[in-house]
Short mmCIF file of N, CA and C and ligand atoms in Angstrom, two decimals:
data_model
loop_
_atom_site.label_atom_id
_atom_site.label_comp_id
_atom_site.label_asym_id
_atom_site.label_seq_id
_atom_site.Cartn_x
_atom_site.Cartn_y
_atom_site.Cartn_z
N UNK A 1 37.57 -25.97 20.12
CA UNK A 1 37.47 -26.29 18.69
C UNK A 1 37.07 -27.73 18.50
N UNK A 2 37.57 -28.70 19.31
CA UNK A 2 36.95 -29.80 19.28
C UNK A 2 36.30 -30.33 19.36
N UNK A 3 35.31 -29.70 20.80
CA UNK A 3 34.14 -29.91 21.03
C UNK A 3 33.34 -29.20 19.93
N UNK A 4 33.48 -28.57 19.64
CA UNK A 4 32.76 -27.68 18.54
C UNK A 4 32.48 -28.78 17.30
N UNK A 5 33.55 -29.79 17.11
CA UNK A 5 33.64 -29.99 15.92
C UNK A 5 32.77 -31.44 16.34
N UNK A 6 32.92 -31.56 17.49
CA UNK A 6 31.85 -32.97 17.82
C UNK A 6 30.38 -32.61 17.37
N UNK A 7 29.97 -31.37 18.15
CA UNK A 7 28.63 -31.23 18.19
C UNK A 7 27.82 -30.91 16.90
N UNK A 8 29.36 -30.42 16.14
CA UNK A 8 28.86 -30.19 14.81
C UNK A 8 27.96 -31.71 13.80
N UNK A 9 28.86 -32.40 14.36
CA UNK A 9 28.79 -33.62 13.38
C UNK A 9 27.67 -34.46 14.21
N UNK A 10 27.27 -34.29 15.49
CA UNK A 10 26.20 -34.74 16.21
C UNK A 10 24.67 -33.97 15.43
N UNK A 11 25.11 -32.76 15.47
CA UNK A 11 23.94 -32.00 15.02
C UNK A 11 23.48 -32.28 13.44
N UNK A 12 24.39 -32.67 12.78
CA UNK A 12 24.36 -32.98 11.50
C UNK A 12 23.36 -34.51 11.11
N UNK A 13 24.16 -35.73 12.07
CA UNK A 13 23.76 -36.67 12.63
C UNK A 13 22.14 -36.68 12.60
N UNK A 14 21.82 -35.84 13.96
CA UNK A 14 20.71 -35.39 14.38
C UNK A 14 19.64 -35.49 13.12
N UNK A 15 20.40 -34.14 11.94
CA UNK A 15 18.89 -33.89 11.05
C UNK A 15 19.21 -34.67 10.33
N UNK A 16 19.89 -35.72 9.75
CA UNK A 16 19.78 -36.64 8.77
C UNK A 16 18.59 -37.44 9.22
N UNK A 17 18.85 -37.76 10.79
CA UNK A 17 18.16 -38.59 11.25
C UNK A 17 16.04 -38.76 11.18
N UNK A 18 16.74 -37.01 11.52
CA UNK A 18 15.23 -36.64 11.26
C UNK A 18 14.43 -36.62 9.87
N UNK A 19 15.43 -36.41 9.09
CA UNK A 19 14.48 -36.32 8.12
C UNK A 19 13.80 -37.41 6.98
N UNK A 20 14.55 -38.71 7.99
CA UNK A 20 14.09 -40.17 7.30
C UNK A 20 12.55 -40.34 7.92
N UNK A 21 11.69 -40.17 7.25
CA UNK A 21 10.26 -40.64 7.30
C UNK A 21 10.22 -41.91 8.61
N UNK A 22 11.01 -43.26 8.70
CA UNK A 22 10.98 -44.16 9.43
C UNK A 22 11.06 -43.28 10.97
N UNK A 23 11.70 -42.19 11.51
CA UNK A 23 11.52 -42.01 12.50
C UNK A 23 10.62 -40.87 13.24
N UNK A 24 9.61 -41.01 12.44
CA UNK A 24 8.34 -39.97 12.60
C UNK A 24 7.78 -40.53 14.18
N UNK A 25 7.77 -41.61 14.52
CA UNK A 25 7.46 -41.82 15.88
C UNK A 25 8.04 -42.18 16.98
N UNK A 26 9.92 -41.51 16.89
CA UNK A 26 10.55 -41.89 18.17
C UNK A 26 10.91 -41.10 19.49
N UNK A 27 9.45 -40.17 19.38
CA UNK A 27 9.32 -40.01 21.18
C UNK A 27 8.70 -40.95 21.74
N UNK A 28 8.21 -42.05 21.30
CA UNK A 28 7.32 -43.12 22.12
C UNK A 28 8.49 -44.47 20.97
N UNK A 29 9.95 -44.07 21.18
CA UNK A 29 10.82 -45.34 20.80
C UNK A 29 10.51 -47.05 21.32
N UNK A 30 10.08 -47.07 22.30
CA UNK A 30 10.04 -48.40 22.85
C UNK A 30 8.65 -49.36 22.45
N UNK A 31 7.88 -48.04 22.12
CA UNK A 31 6.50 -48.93 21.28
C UNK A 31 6.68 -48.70 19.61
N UNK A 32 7.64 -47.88 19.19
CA UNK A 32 6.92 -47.37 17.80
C UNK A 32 6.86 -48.75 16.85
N UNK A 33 6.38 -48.56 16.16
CA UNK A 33 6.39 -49.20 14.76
C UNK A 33 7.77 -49.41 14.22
N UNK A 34 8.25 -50.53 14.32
CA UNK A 34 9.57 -51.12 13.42
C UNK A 34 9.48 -52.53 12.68
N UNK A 35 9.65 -52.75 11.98
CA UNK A 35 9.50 -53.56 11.13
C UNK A 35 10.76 -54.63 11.12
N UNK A 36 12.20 -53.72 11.56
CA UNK A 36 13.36 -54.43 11.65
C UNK A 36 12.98 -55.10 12.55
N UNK A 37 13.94 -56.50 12.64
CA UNK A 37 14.02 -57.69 13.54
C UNK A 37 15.17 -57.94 14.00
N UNK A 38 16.31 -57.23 12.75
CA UNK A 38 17.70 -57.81 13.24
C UNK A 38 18.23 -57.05 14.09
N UNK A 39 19.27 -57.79 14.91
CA UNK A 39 19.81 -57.35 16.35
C UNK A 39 20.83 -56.27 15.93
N UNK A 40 20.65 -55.05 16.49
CA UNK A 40 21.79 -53.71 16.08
C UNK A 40 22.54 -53.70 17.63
N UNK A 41 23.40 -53.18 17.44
CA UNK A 41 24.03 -52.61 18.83
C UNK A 41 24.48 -51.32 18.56
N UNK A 42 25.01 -50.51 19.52
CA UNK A 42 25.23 -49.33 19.74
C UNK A 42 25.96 -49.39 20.73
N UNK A 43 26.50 -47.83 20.74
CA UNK A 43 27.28 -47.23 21.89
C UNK A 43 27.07 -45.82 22.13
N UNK A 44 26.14 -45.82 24.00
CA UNK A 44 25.95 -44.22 23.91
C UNK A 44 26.59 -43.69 25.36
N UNK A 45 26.18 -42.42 25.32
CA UNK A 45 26.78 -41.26 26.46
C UNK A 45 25.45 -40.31 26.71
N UNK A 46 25.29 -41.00 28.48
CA UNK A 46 23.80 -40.12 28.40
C UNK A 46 24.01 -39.70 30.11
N UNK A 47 22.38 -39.36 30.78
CA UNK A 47 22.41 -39.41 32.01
C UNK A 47 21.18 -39.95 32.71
N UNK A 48 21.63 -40.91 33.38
CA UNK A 48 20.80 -41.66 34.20
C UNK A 48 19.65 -40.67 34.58
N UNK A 49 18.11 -40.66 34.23
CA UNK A 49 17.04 -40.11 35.10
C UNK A 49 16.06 -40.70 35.92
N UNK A 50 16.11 -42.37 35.88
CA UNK A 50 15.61 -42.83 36.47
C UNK A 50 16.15 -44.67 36.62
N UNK A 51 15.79 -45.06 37.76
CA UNK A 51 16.52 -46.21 38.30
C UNK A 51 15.46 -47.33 38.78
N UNK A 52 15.05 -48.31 38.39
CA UNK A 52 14.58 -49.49 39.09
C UNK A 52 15.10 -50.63 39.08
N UNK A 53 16.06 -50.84 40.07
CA UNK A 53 16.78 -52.08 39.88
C UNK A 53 15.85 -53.57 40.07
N UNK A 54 15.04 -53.18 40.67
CA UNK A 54 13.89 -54.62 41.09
C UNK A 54 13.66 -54.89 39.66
N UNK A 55 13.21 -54.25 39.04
CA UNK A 55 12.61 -54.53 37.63
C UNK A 55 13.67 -54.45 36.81
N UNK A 56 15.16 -54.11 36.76
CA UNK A 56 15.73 -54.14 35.98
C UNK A 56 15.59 -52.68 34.72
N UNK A 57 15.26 -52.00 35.08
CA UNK A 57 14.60 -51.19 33.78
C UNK A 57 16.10 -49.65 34.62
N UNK A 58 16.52 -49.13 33.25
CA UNK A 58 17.19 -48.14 33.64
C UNK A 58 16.72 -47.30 32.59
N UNK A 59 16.02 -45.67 32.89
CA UNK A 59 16.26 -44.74 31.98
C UNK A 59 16.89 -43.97 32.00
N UNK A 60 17.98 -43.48 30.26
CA UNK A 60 18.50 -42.55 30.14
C UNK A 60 18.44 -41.84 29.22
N UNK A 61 18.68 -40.28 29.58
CA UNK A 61 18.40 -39.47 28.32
C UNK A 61 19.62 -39.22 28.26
N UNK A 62 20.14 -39.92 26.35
CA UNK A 62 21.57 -40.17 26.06
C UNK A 62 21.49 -39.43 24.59
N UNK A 63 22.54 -39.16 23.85
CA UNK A 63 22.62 -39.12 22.67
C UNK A 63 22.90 -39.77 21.56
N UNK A 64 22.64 -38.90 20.41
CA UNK A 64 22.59 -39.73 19.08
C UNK A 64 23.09 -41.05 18.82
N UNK A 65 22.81 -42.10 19.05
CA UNK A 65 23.72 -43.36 18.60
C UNK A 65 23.67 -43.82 17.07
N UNK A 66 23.79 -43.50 16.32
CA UNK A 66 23.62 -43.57 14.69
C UNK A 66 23.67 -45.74 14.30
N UNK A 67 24.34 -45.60 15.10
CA UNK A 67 24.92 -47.97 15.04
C UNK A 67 22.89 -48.04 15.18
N UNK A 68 22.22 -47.66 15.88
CA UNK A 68 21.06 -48.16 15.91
C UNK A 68 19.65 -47.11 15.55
N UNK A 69 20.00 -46.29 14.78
CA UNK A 69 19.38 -45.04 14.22
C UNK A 69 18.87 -44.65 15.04
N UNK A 70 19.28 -44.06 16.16
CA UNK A 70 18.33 -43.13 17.14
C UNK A 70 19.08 -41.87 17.58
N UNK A 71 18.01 -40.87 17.21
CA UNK A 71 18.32 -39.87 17.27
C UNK A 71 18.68 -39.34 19.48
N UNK A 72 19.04 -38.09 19.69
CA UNK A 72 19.10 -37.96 20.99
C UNK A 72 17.94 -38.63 21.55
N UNK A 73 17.78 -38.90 23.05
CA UNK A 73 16.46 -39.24 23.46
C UNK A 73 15.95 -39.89 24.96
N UNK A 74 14.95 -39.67 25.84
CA UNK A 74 15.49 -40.47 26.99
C UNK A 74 14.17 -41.77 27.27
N UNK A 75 15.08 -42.69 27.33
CA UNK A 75 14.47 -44.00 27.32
C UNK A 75 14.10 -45.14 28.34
N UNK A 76 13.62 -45.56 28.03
CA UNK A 76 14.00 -46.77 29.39
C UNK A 76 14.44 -48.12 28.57
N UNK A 77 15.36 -48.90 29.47
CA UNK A 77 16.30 -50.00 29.17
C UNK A 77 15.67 -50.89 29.78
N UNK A 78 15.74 -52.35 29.35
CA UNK A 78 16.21 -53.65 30.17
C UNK A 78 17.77 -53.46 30.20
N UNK A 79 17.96 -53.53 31.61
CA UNK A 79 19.22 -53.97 32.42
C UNK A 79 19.56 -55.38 31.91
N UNK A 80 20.64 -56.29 31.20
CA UNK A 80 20.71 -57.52 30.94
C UNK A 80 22.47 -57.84 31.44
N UNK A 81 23.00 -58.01 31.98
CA UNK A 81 22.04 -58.69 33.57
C UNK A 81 21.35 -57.46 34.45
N UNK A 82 20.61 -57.46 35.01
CA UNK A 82 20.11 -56.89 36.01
C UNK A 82 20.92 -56.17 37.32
N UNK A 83 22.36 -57.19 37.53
CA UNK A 83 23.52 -56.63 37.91
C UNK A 83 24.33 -55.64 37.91
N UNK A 84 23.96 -55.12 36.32
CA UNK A 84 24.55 -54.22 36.23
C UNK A 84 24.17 -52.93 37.13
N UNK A 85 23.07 -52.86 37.10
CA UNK A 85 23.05 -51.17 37.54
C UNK A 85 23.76 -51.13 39.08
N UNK A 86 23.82 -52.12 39.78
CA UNK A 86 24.48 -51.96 40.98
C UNK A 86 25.38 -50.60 41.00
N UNK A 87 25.06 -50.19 42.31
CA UNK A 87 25.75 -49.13 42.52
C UNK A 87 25.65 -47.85 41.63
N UNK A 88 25.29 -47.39 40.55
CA UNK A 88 24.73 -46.95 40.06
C UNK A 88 23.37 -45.75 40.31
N UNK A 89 23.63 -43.99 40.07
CA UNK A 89 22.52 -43.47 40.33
C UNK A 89 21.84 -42.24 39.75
N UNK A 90 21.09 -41.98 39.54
CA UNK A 90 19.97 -40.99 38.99
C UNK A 90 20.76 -39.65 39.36
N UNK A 91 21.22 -39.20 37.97
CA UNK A 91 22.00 -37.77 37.96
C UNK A 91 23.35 -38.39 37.38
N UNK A 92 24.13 -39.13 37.23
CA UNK A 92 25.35 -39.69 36.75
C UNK A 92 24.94 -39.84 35.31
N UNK A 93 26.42 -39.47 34.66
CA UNK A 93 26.10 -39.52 33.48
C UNK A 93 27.22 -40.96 33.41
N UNK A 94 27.03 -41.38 31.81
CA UNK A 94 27.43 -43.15 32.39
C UNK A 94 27.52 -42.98 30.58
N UNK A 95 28.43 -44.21 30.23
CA UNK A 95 28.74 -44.44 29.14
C UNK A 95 27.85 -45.81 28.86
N UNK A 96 27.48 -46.63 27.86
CA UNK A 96 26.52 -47.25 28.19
C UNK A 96 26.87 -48.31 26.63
N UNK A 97 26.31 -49.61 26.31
CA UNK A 97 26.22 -50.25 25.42
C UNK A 97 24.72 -51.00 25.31
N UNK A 98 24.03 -50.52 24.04
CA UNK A 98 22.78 -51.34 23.92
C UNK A 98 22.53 -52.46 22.72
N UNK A 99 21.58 -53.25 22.75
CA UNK A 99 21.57 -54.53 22.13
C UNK A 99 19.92 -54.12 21.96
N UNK A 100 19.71 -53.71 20.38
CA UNK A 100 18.32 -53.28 20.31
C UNK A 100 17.93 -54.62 19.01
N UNK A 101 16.57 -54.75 19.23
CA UNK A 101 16.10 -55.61 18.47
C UNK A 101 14.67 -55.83 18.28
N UNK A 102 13.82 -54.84 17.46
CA UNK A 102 12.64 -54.70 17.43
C UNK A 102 12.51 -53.68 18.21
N UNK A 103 11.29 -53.93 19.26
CA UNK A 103 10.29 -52.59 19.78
C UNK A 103 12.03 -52.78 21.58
N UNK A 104 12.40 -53.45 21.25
CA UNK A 104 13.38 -54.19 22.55
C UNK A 104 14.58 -53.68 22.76
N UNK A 105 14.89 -53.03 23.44
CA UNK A 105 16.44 -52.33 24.25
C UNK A 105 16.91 -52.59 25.34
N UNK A 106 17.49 -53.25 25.06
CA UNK A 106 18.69 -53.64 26.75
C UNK A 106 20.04 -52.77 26.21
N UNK A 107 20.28 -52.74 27.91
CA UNK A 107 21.67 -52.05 28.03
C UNK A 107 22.34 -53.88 28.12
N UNK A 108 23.84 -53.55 27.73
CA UNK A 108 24.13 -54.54 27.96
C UNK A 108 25.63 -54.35 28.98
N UNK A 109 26.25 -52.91 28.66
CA UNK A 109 27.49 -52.51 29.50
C UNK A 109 26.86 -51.26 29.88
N UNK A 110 27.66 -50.74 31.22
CA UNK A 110 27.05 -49.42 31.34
C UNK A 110 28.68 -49.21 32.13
N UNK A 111 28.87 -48.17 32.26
CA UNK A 111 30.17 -47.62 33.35
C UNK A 111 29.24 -45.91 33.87
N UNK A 112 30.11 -45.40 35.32
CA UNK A 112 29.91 -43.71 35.10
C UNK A 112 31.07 -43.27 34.23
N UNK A 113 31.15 -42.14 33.90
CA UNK A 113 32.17 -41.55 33.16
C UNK A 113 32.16 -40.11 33.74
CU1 CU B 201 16.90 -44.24 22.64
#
């Protein structure tokens, strides 16, 4: 019943999200068109699909974070520090904190969960 009542309110989440005109282009999130400048943060729950620690870049396909209007989705991060992903791997699902600001997303906490 609980979970039920999460996914309900995720799914709900979801089509509000969608049906704001501003996010007509967030399968390509990291280039689209935003106009905002100011720094949002968030908090999500996703799963690691890809890992480059040299470059710092982590993608995950996580869900809805509403703190920074994004609907479900899988992305790629700046790692800030770069430290973080240590130990860290592709298939783990991980609880995560981002610091978005413009076309710009860093993770800034990550844990597995
Ligand atoms: Cu995203």
């Amino acid at each position: 019943m609980k979970t039920t009542m999460i996914v309900t309110s995720a799914l709900v989440a979801i089509a509000s999200l969608a049906a704001a005109p501003a996010f007509a282009g967030m399968p390509n999130m990291p280039g689209m068109p935003n106009n905002a400048t100011a720094v949002k943060t968030g908090k999500g729950v996703g799963v690691i699909t890809a890992l480059d620690p040299k470059a710092a870049k982590i993608t995950i396909k996580h869900g809805a974070i509403p703190t920074v209007g994004w609907p479900a989705m899988t992305m790629t991060f700046a790692a800030k520090p770069a430290a973080l992903l240590k130990g860290l791997k592709v298939g783990q699902t991980v609880a995560f904190e981002t610091r978005v600001q413009g076309a710009a997303a860093d993770v800034t906490a990550i844990k597995p969960r």
